[in-house]
Amino acid sequence: MRLTFWGVRGSYPVASSTTLRYGGHTSCIQLDIPGVDTPYVLDAGTGIRNLGMRLLEGSFGKGEGTLRLFLSHLHWDHVQGLPFFGPAHVGGNRIHVYGRGRDGAPLLEAVTGITRREFFPVGMDSFPATMEFTEVSPNVPIEADGVRILPLSLNHPWGALGYRFDKGGKSVAYVTDTSPFHTIRYPEKFVTGAPKELSEEDRSALGEMRKNLVAGLSGADVVIYDTQYTDAEYEKFPHWGHGTPKHALEICREAKAKKLVLFHHAPGRTDDDQDKVTTETREFASKDGIDVVSAMEGMRVELG
Amino acid sequence: MKVRFWGTRGSFVAPGTAFQRYGGNTICTEVTSGDSRLVLDLGTGCIPLGAALAGEAAKGGSKRFAVMLSHTQIDHIQGLPFFVPALVPGWDIRIMGPPTAGRDMTGVLDSALNPNYSPLYGVENLAAKLSLTSMQEGDIQVDGFRVKVRELPHGQTKALGFRIEADGASFAYLTDVEYGQDPPPAALELALDADLLVHDAMDTAEEVTRRHGLGHASPEDAVRVAREAGAKRLLLYHHDPDRTDPAMDQLLERVRRTAPGMDIDGAREGTVIELGRPAVRS
């Protein structure tokens, strides 16, 4: 398996001189799996536009490509690249979109909604490529191309899904966006902070979510995890639904994962600050034998 | 009157070393005169603008201003959920823009911030005091600015163009426009004898033909409006997300050769342009 990072930034794309090394594009990762000629794409943040240009050089340029796109959720930073994804504009290509819609707004409707006339000149339903939408559910594995795909429930406003991909004894998990599981369980409305104390019901639901996540990540070769915040930032902003490196390490340690990729960097995090986060997290991780790296635009991770 | 560019990139952000001089943030321009402030469009450029305004407010600066949106396509509103003045109580912001597809300004922004797309769960959770109003063609006064608003063709929809006057100077803002053949009278009216014309120049002439219907102008269109309207200075705006700094330099060289004597440049993120004289205060 091979991961290629096309966008690593959280919340919004950043065009700044202080983020040139790690990159400013939002979430998008390409996963190539040996024996599978269909690229897997994790989220459609702004990074997907550059991926699209690369794919157009091959079969997608001739309208003969097929790919699978797995959406963690539909917040703008995870979908806003999709209308600008070159392969979607070439007839004959097939794009299978996986994700989860919500009450009364199925995946298809919610995703195509980003190109309503007030937001984009052309509706996604008239893009030349064939787009198919498949709703998935947490903890219910599916199979495609001989790959086992396990969706996992995450702790984020309006919900988000993580995914684990297994084939030929190798595994990669994509876990974003998520908050830790001990301070807040997001209600179905906007909140401006965490509650003073969790209710018994919330505590139990969060415990269940965490248990399923740890089980789902068990022994994974690579875990890509939302580590947007430092501990101090999380204290201030628990209500936006993001995690910290310490929390990610705690989950990886329990799951006995081998490698942690820090991901979804805060938009204000400069390259130098991200270097420090990497160094600090490596120190914490060394005793557990977990390899730590910060995702960087253009970076590749090869797994056997 | 001061014009400051916070985001000059069209359609899509352009992070990276190749875009550092003209800038990679999407559309946002700030206009100030005396105590009045007008923000044009809310692309990602409004995020650093918001941080700057919060900094000024901490030192006693005004927390009241107006925003005018040319239209609501995503590169013109994507900064809003991260625009600090909109997110904290105590600010008083008037946002005006065109209704689209049967939705008024509140409807459009609420739909952009619905819980599927934003952890804000809706426009009502922006903590500032917001007044959202739909804007039509007309001649209006916005704080210290006289503003002419005209509809211009933008692909299969419309965008609003603006002429802003203060301190004895005039500034025309025409972005996301596609003319077909001749620029419409409204474009020339807005740019008439303007001290500064900022004009969409996303596509080359060849691209305008290929991407017909997507709603953008070429540098040639911009030059033509500047020439016919007698604008004194032209800044190309809404740069293609793939146009690198060297490519932009080359494009400008080529365009300048076609319009000898015309003052032409590319709008650059961070540039401040002073127009006219500040009003004398009594």
Coordinates of N, CA and C in Angstrom, one line a residue, chain A residues 1 3 5 29 31 42 150 152 161-166 170-176 213 216-226 252 255 257 259-261 263 303:
Chain A
M1 N 0.8 -1.2 0.0 CA 0.0 0.0 0.0 C 0.9 1.2 0.0
L3 N 0.5 5.6 0.5 CA -0.3 6.8 0.8 C 0.4 8.0 0.1
F5 N 0.0 12.2 0.2 CA -0.8 13.3 0.8 C -0.9 14.5 -0.1
I29 N -6.1 12.5 0.7 CA -5.1 11.6 0.6 C -5.4 10.5 -0.4
L31 N -4.7 6.7 -1.7 CA -4.3 5.4 -1.2 C -4.3 4.4 -2.4
L42 N -9.2 9.6 0.0 CA -9.7 9.9 1.3 C -10.0 11.4 1.4
L150 N -13.6 -0.8 6.8 CA -14.4 -0.7 8.0 C -14.7 0.8 8.4
L152 N -15.8 3.7 10.9 CA -15.8 3.9 12.3 C -16.4 5.2 12.7
L161 N -17.0 10.0 10.0 CA -16.6 8.6 9.9 C -15.1 8.5 9.8
G162 N -14.5 7.5 10.5 CA -13.1 7.1 10.2 C -13.2 5.9 9.3
Y163 N -12.1 5.5 8.6 CA -12.2 4.3 7.8 C -10.9 3.5 8.0
R164 N -11.0 2.2 8.0 CA -9.8 1.3 8.0 C -9.9 0.5 6.8
F165 N -8.7 0.4 6.1 CA -8.6 -0.4 4.9 C -7.6 -1.6 5.1
D166 N -8.0 -2.8 4.8 CA -7.2 -4.0 4.9 C -7.1 -4.8 3.6
K170 N -1.9 -6.0 5.1 CA -1.5 -4.6 5.4 C -2.8 -3.7 5.7
S171 N -2.6 -2.7 6.5 CA -3.7 -1.9 6.9 C -3.4 -0.5 7.1
V172 N -4.3 0.4 6.7 CA -4.2 1.8 6.9 C -5.5 2.3 7.5
A173 N -5.5 3.2 8.5 CA -6.7 3.8 9.0 C -6.7 5.3 8.9
Y174 N -7.8 5.9 8.6 CA -7.9 7.4 8.4 C -8.9 7.8 9.5
V175 N -8.5 8.6 10.4 CA -9.3 9.0 11.6 C -9.3 10.5 11.7
T176 N -10.3 11.1 11.0 CA -10.5 12.6 11.1 C -11.9 12.9 10.6
L213 N -13.6 2.3 18.3 CA -12.5 2.9 17.5 C -11.2 2.2 17.8
G216 N -11.3 -1.1 16.2 CA -11.2 -1.0 14.8 C -9.8 -0.7 14.3
L217 N -9.0 0.0 15.2 CA -7.6 0.3 14.8 C -6.6 -0.7 15.2
S218 N -7.1 -1.8 15.8 CA -6.2 -2.8 16.3 C -5.1 -3.3 15.4
G219 N -3.9 -3.1 15.8 CA -2.7 -3.6 15.0 C -2.5 -2.9 13.7
A220 N -3.2 -1.7 13.4 CA -3.0 -1.1 12.1 C -1.6 -0.7 11.8
D221 N -1.2 -0.8 10.6 CA 0.2 -0.5 10.2 C 0.4 1.1 10.3
V222 N -0.6 1.8 9.8 CA -0.6 3.3 9.8 C -1.9 3.8 10.2
V223 N -1.9 4.7 11.2 CA -3.1 5.5 11.6 C -2.9 7.0 11.3
I224 N -3.7 7.5 10.5 CA -3.7 9.0 10.2 C -4.7 9.6 11.1
Y225 N -4.3 10.6 11.9 CA -5.3 11.0 13.0 C -5.3 12.5 13.1
D226 N -6.6 13.0 13.3 CA -6.8 14.4 13.5 C -6.1 14.9 14.8
C252 N -3.7 5.1 19.8 CA -2.8 4.2 19.0 C -2.1 3.2 19.9
A255 N -4.5 0.6 20.8 CA -4.8 -0.3 19.6 C -3.6 -1.0 19.1
A257 N -1.2 0.2 17.4 CA -0.9 0.6 16.0 C 0.6 0.9 15.9
K259 N 2.3 3.0 13.4 CA 2.8 4.3 13.0 C 1.6 5.3 13.0
L260 N 1.9 6.5 13.6 CA 0.9 7.5 13.7 C 1.3 8.7 12.8
V261 N 0.4 9.1 11.9 CA 0.6 10.2 11.1 C -0.3 11.4 11.6
F263 N -2.2 14.8 11.5 CA -2.9 15.2 10.3 C -3.9 16.3 10.7
L303 N 4.0 1.2 2.6 CA 3.8 0.0 3.6 C 4.1 -1.3 2.9

